[in-house]
Amino acid sequence: MNFQSNFQLKEYNTFGISAQAKEFIAVSNTTELASVLKTNQDIFVLGGGSNMLLTQNIEKLVVHVNLKGIEIVNEDENFAWIKAQAGENWHEFVLWCIEHNFGGIENLSLIPGNVGTTPIQNIGAYGVEIKDTFDSCTAMKIDNQSIKSFDKATCKFGYRESVFKNELKNQYIITDVTFKLTKTNHKINTSYGAIDTELEKNNITNPTLKEISNAVISIRQSKLPNPKELGNSGSFFKNPIILKADYDKAKQNHPEMPHYVVSETEVKVPAGWLIEQAGFKGKRFGDAGIHKNQALVLVNYGNATGQEILAVSRNIQDTIFKKFGIQIQAEVNVI
Ligand code: EPU
């Protein structure tokens, strides 16, 4: 293992922010991870770096979880249980599953990040969340290096939420995740309008897993910037869930405000719509900006600092609160 001091993290976060780690170590198996944790517990855990905004240097040991491997751990006639190590790239894992004809995560194609961080915020897109196929994950407790298996109920998944973001925050490092995927009778989910439209465009009526994945890739590429070309962290904000009574009030002044029903008393409002209506879509403040095709995504045109992007995000939050009376919250972790 190779500990490095004053390590540049620009290549390790999809926002492409320049910041240094006081010390950095990449671990490629659980033995190495346990040995690092035995002597270092005040650490910063880094996976794919796709859901964070670095606003300062990290004055700690950064532990980069780089465990690799994908295996079929069990199968029956209809299902396969696939275990992926935490450091596997999510999209490559999705493609591996599609190649092997394992269904259930094809709608989640092209989401940046690594497998190990997907349960933390229950990643989701196009009508599917990982909780739908999640079977279990293994995690190491930082303080005593014990290993624990978490089933779906224990993870307490919600919209971009889990126990790892709440009660157990900073206590565990996820080392592998197992998904229960279909081998036959795939539950094709094209309910999210844009997928159907994309398939129709290509005259596809009975889509394969690969065709759905390709449709999702094409939709994402048309709306979302590629972090390799333009630094970003996907949706910067969560779509706010508000009381229906508050929505009805806001709607009086903004009759065209879209919403999705969450429960009898709550609705979700697309933050992208609020941001666009507040006039921010496509705006640029120095090297920090709001993407031109999807207002929910903040971007780094090259040399923005985390502080500059944070300032833009606060400006957006304040403006939206003043205009709509709705508070929107960051989805990315601001460090
Ligand atoms: N909208 C606008 N202007 C915009 C963007 C969106 O008016 O600039 C409105 C439109 O009315 C649109 C609605 O917002 O119909 C919803 O937009 P979209 O379908 O693009 O989805 P989203 O709610 O903006 C969510 C996820 C995305 C995910 C898409 C597709 C969150 C925070 N974001 O975005 O996830 O890809 O749905 O399922 O829930 C991510 O988390 O990084 C991410 C990209």
XYZ file of C-alpha atoms and ligand atoms in Angstrom:
379
model
C 0.000 0.000 0.000
C 1.218 3.416 -0.918
C 0.317 6.389 1.289
C 0.729 9.700 -0.546
C 0.868 13.165 0.979
C -0.699 16.359 -0.429
C -2.523 14.362 -3.063
C -4.404 16.223 -5.824
C -8.064 15.121 -6.024
C -9.058 16.862 -9.281
C -9.136 13.567 -11.184
C -11.012 11.875 -8.349
C -14.158 14.027 -8.324
C -16.464 14.362 -11.318
C -16.912 18.100 -10.663
C -13.199 18.370 -11.520
C -12.506 20.596 -8.520
C -8.922 21.134 -7.552
C -8.389 20.247 -3.881
C -5.783 18.335 -1.936
C -5.961 15.423 0.438
C -3.531 15.680 3.343
C -2.906 11.971 2.796
C -4.311 9.482 0.305
C -4.440 5.711 0.119
C -6.205 3.434 -2.366
C -7.272 0.035 -1.016
C -8.027 -2.890 -3.302
C -9.265 -5.545 -0.869
C -10.905 -5.786 2.539
C -7.694 -6.899 4.268
C -5.982 -3.696 3.178
C -9.047 -1.683 4.174
C -9.112 -3.254 7.658
C -5.415 -2.646 8.138
C -5.762 1.046 7.207
C -8.755 1.482 9.509
C -6.993 -0.170 12.434
C -4.666 2.786 12.756
C -6.685 5.566 11.062
C -10.263 6.298 11.932
C -10.581 9.990 11.267
C -10.823 9.386 7.548
C -12.637 10.563 4.451
C -14.067 7.768 2.313
C -13.866 8.294 -1.427
C -15.689 6.129 -3.938
C -16.273 7.346 -7.491
C -16.315 10.997 -6.395
C -19.470 11.578 -8.401
C -21.695 12.985 -5.709
C -19.615 15.515 -3.875
C -18.544 19.121 -4.075
C -15.114 19.811 -2.594
C -15.078 23.320 -1.143
C -11.781 22.924 0.709
C -8.744 20.705 1.048
C -9.336 17.529 3.036
C -7.152 17.645 6.143
C -7.513 13.916 6.692
C -6.501 10.598 5.261
C -8.607 9.993 2.152
C -9.344 6.286 1.699
C -10.178 5.474 -1.902
C -12.244 2.281 -2.056
C -10.964 0.478 -5.128
C -12.231 -3.076 -4.585
C -12.931 -4.835 -7.900
C -14.798 -7.932 -9.032
C -18.206 -9.116 -10.201
C -19.547 -12.607 -9.495
C -22.745 -14.593 -9.800
C -23.297 -15.767 -6.234
C -26.521 -17.659 -6.740
C -29.105 -18.400 -9.405
C -32.370 -20.194 -9.898
C -34.590 -20.551 -12.933
C -35.769 -16.967 -12.872
C -33.246 -14.896 -10.954
C -29.527 -14.360 -10.556
C -27.875 -12.816 -7.511
C -24.913 -10.753 -8.667
C -22.337 -9.401 -6.273
C -20.189 -6.467 -7.324
C -17.295 -5.082 -5.303
C -17.669 -1.472 -4.179
C -15.007 -0.038 -6.490
C -16.579 -1.307 -9.714
C -17.718 1.498 -11.993
C -21.515 1.549 -11.918
C -22.119 1.929 -15.650
C -19.644 -0.821 -16.542
C -21.447 -3.066 -14.059
C -24.789 -2.247 -15.708
C -23.332 -3.141 -19.122
C -21.891 -6.405 -17.749
C -25.350 -7.372 -16.442
C -26.983 -6.522 -19.780
C -24.413 -8.594 -21.687
C -25.247 -11.544 -19.426
C -28.966 -10.905 -19.932
C -29.604 -10.016 -16.277
C -32.412 -7.479 -16.070
C -33.488 -4.771 -13.649
C -30.875 -2.037 -13.739
C -30.837 -1.149 -17.454
C -32.789 2.086 -16.769
C -29.886 3.134 -14.547
C -27.373 3.156 -17.410
C -24.736 5.876 -17.526
C -25.148 7.077 -13.946
C -21.684 8.170 -12.844
C -20.058 6.730 -9.736
C -19.148 3.361 -8.274
C -21.269 0.407 -7.158
C -20.411 0.862 -3.474
C -22.004 4.261 -3.222
C -25.246 3.391 -5.011
C -27.070 2.245 -1.847
C -26.037 5.325 0.137
C -28.348 7.579 -1.798
C -30.494 4.899 -3.459
C -29.639 6.146 -6.944
C -32.542 6.395 -9.329
C -33.526 7.414 -12.831
C -36.309 6.818 -15.357
C -38.744 5.190 -12.954
C -36.253 2.801 -11.319
C -34.258 3.002 -8.091
C -31.600 0.568 -6.933
C -33.794 -0.433 -4.014
C -35.975 -2.265 -6.592
C -33.255 -4.859 -7.286
C -31.074 -4.473 -4.198
C -30.655 -7.728 -2.280
C -27.994 -6.897 0.321
C -24.676 -5.221 0.867
C -21.642 -5.861 3.029
C -20.019 -3.074 4.989
C -17.048 -2.691 7.331
C -17.491 -0.724 10.538
C -14.874 1.991 10.641
C -14.183 1.906 14.386
C -13.695 -1.850 14.912
C -13.469 -3.242 11.337
C -16.285 -5.722 11.956
C -18.206 -6.874 8.897
C -21.972 -6.591 8.697
C -24.474 -7.601 6.056
C -27.399 -5.247 5.436
C -30.629 -6.470 3.877
C -33.057 -4.170 2.123
C -35.182 -3.392 5.184
C -32.137 -2.455 7.278
C -31.033 0.028 4.620
C -34.264 2.079 5.048
C -34.270 3.285 1.453
C -36.187 6.407 0.509
C -35.994 8.961 -2.303
C -32.205 9.533 -2.524
C -32.015 8.348 1.097
C -30.810 5.407 3.170
C -29.645 4.550 6.673
C -26.059 5.241 5.489
C -26.902 8.931 5.009
C -28.703 9.156 8.325
C -28.386 7.034 11.510
C -25.233 5.276 10.287
C -23.596 8.225 8.562
C -19.762 7.949 8.557
C -19.855 4.675 10.476
C -19.541 2.057 7.743
C -17.744 1.562 4.446
C -19.714 -0.485 1.943
C -17.448 -3.139 0.417
C -19.807 -5.004 -1.915
C -23.416 -4.947 -3.099
C -25.586 -7.855 -4.279
C -28.477 -7.339 -6.680
C -31.279 -9.785 -7.468
C -31.776 -9.555 -11.221
C -34.127 -11.292 -13.617
C -32.974 -14.013 -16.037
C -36.323 -14.392 -17.764
C -39.549 -12.368 -17.887
C -37.657 -9.118 -17.525
C -39.779 -6.380 -16.010
C -39.306 -3.868 -18.750
C -40.048 -0.397 -17.372
C -40.578 2.210 -20.033
C -43.257 4.052 -18.087
C -41.039 7.113 -17.952
C -42.300 8.953 -21.024
C -38.988 9.829 -22.607
C -37.953 6.157 -22.915
C -41.052 5.203 -24.877
C -40.587 8.190 -27.158
C -36.948 7.273 -27.755
C -37.868 3.627 -28.549
C -40.667 4.699 -30.888
C -38.241 6.964 -32.702
C -36.214 3.843 -33.484
C -39.308 1.711 -34.281
C -38.664 -0.625 -31.341
C -41.791 -2.237 -29.928
C -40.441 -5.149 -27.888
C -37.246 -3.732 -26.446
C -34.396 -5.868 -25.203
C -32.413 -4.863 -22.117
C -29.724 -3.500 -24.406
C -32.220 -1.424 -26.392
C -33.611 0.117 -23.213
C -30.101 0.850 -22.012
C -29.288 2.479 -25.353
C -32.465 4.586 -25.147
C -31.547 5.748 -21.642
C -27.980 6.507 -22.735
C -29.243 8.563 -25.611
C -31.699 10.529 -23.416
C -29.057 11.165 -20.780
C -26.501 12.264 -23.362
C -28.967 14.757 -24.805
C -29.722 16.346 -21.424
C -26.875 15.688 -19.050
C -23.286 16.803 -19.524
C -20.551 14.157 -19.622
C -18.367 14.775 -16.556
C -15.292 13.970 -18.634
C -16.077 16.960 -20.847
C -17.768 19.317 -18.383
C -17.334 18.824 -14.644
C -20.590 18.094 -12.823
C -22.185 15.907 -10.192
C -25.493 15.057 -11.852
C -28.501 16.587 -10.124
C -27.110 19.094 -7.673
C -30.437 19.404 -5.852
C -33.117 16.965 -4.807
C -36.614 17.479 -6.098
C -38.345 18.981 -3.046
C -41.155 17.031 -1.430
C -43.652 19.505 0.007
C -47.067 19.435 1.659
C -49.896 19.346 -0.807
C -51.413 22.330 1.017
C -48.221 24.333 0.374
C -48.206 23.216 -3.249
C -51.803 24.376 -3.692
C -50.815 27.744 -2.230
C -47.773 28.118 -4.528
C -49.843 27.027 -7.520
C -52.202 29.974 -7.086
C -49.395 32.287 -8.251
C -47.771 29.728 -10.561
C -50.595 27.692 -12.112
C -48.264 25.824 -14.485
C -46.054 24.389 -11.704
C -45.644 20.637 -12.376
C -45.792 18.025 -9.607
C -45.776 14.299 -8.923
C -48.008 12.844 -6.215
C -45.992 11.247 -3.387
C -48.755 10.516 -0.876
C -52.179 11.846 0.042
C -50.589 14.828 1.743
C -47.320 15.321 -0.143
C -46.165 16.148 -3.665
C -42.753 16.350 -5.338
C -41.941 19.381 -7.471
C -39.190 19.199 -10.128
C -36.384 21.443 -8.890
C -35.194 21.780 -12.500
C -38.450 23.536 -13.338
C -38.151 25.899 -10.356
C -34.552 26.744 -11.300
C -35.459 27.348 -14.925
C -38.400 29.579 -13.955
C -36.109 31.522 -11.639
C -34.030 32.359 -14.724
C -30.883 30.386 -13.945
C -30.883 27.787 -16.716
C -27.764 28.139 -18.878
C -26.375 31.035 -16.781
C -22.665 31.263 -16.095
C -20.901 32.979 -13.203
C -17.180 32.835 -13.947
C -16.370 29.162 -14.379
C -19.419 28.010 -12.382
C -22.714 27.578 -14.176
C -26.113 25.973 -14.603
C -26.361 23.498 -17.453
C -28.225 24.690 -20.546
C -30.223 21.480 -21.053
C -30.984 20.492 -17.447
C -31.200 23.225 -14.839
C -30.784 20.737 -11.987
C -27.147 20.221 -12.938
C -24.470 22.699 -11.876
C -21.305 22.632 -13.951
C -17.637 23.554 -13.725
C -16.390 25.132 -16.950
C -12.801 24.402 -15.958
C -11.361 26.233 -13.015
C -14.316 26.927 -10.733
C -13.598 26.426 -7.063
C -15.975 24.495 -4.863
C -16.721 27.735 -3.017
C -17.796 29.399 -6.280
C -20.151 26.548 -7.142
C -21.479 26.565 -3.596
C -22.151 30.318 -3.868
C -24.138 29.762 -7.094
C -26.126 26.987 -5.396
C -26.979 29.282 -2.464
C -28.020 32.043 -4.822
C -30.370 29.561 -6.550
C -31.782 28.335 -3.221
C -32.430 31.871 -1.954
C -34.011 33.034 -5.211
C -36.319 30.022 -5.344
C -37.357 30.455 -1.742
C -38.211 34.109 -2.366
C -40.089 33.379 -5.598
C -41.937 30.180 -4.701
C -41.667 29.809 -0.898
C -40.080 26.395 -1.501
C -36.792 25.313 0.021
C -34.621 23.126 -2.193
C -31.796 21.068 -0.749
C -28.510 19.897 -2.205
C -28.379 16.272 -3.254
C -24.597 16.245 -3.490
C -22.457 16.140 -0.373
C -20.844 19.503 0.193
C -17.436 18.920 1.778
N -37.621 20.625 -15.846
C -37.591 21.917 -16.345
N -36.389 22.482 -16.658
C -35.218 21.824 -16.545
C -35.231 20.481 -16.040
C -36.435 19.916 -15.706
O -38.620 22.567 -16.469
O -34.165 22.407 -16.838
C -38.905 20.015 -15.480
C -39.704 19.491 -16.650
O -41.061 19.821 -16.394
C -39.566 17.993 -16.571
C -39.396 17.782 -15.080
O -38.694 18.944 -14.623
O -40.678 17.352 -17.063
C -38.587 16.567 -14.736
O -37.347 16.619 -15.413
P -36.498 15.299 -15.757
O -37.384 14.275 -16.321
O -35.290 15.723 -16.510
O -36.104 14.771 -14.312
P -35.622 15.516 -13.017
O -36.678 15.451 -11.985
O -35.094 16.856 -13.381
C -34.679 13.299 -11.953
C -33.414 12.839 -11.269
C -32.319 12.568 -12.297
C -32.807 11.514 -13.244
C -34.116 12.011 -13.919
C -34.733 10.979 -14.819
C -33.466 13.890 -9.071
C -32.868 14.916 -8.178
N -32.976 13.838 -10.322
O -34.385 14.562 -12.556
O -31.193 12.051 -11.592
O -31.841 11.221 -14.236
O -35.087 12.326 -12.888
O -35.316 9.978 -14.043
O -34.338 13.145 -8.643
C -29.111 12.551 -10.581
O -29.628 12.236 -9.509
O -27.903 12.911 -10.666
C -29.932 12.563 -11.792
C -29.483 13.027 -12.941
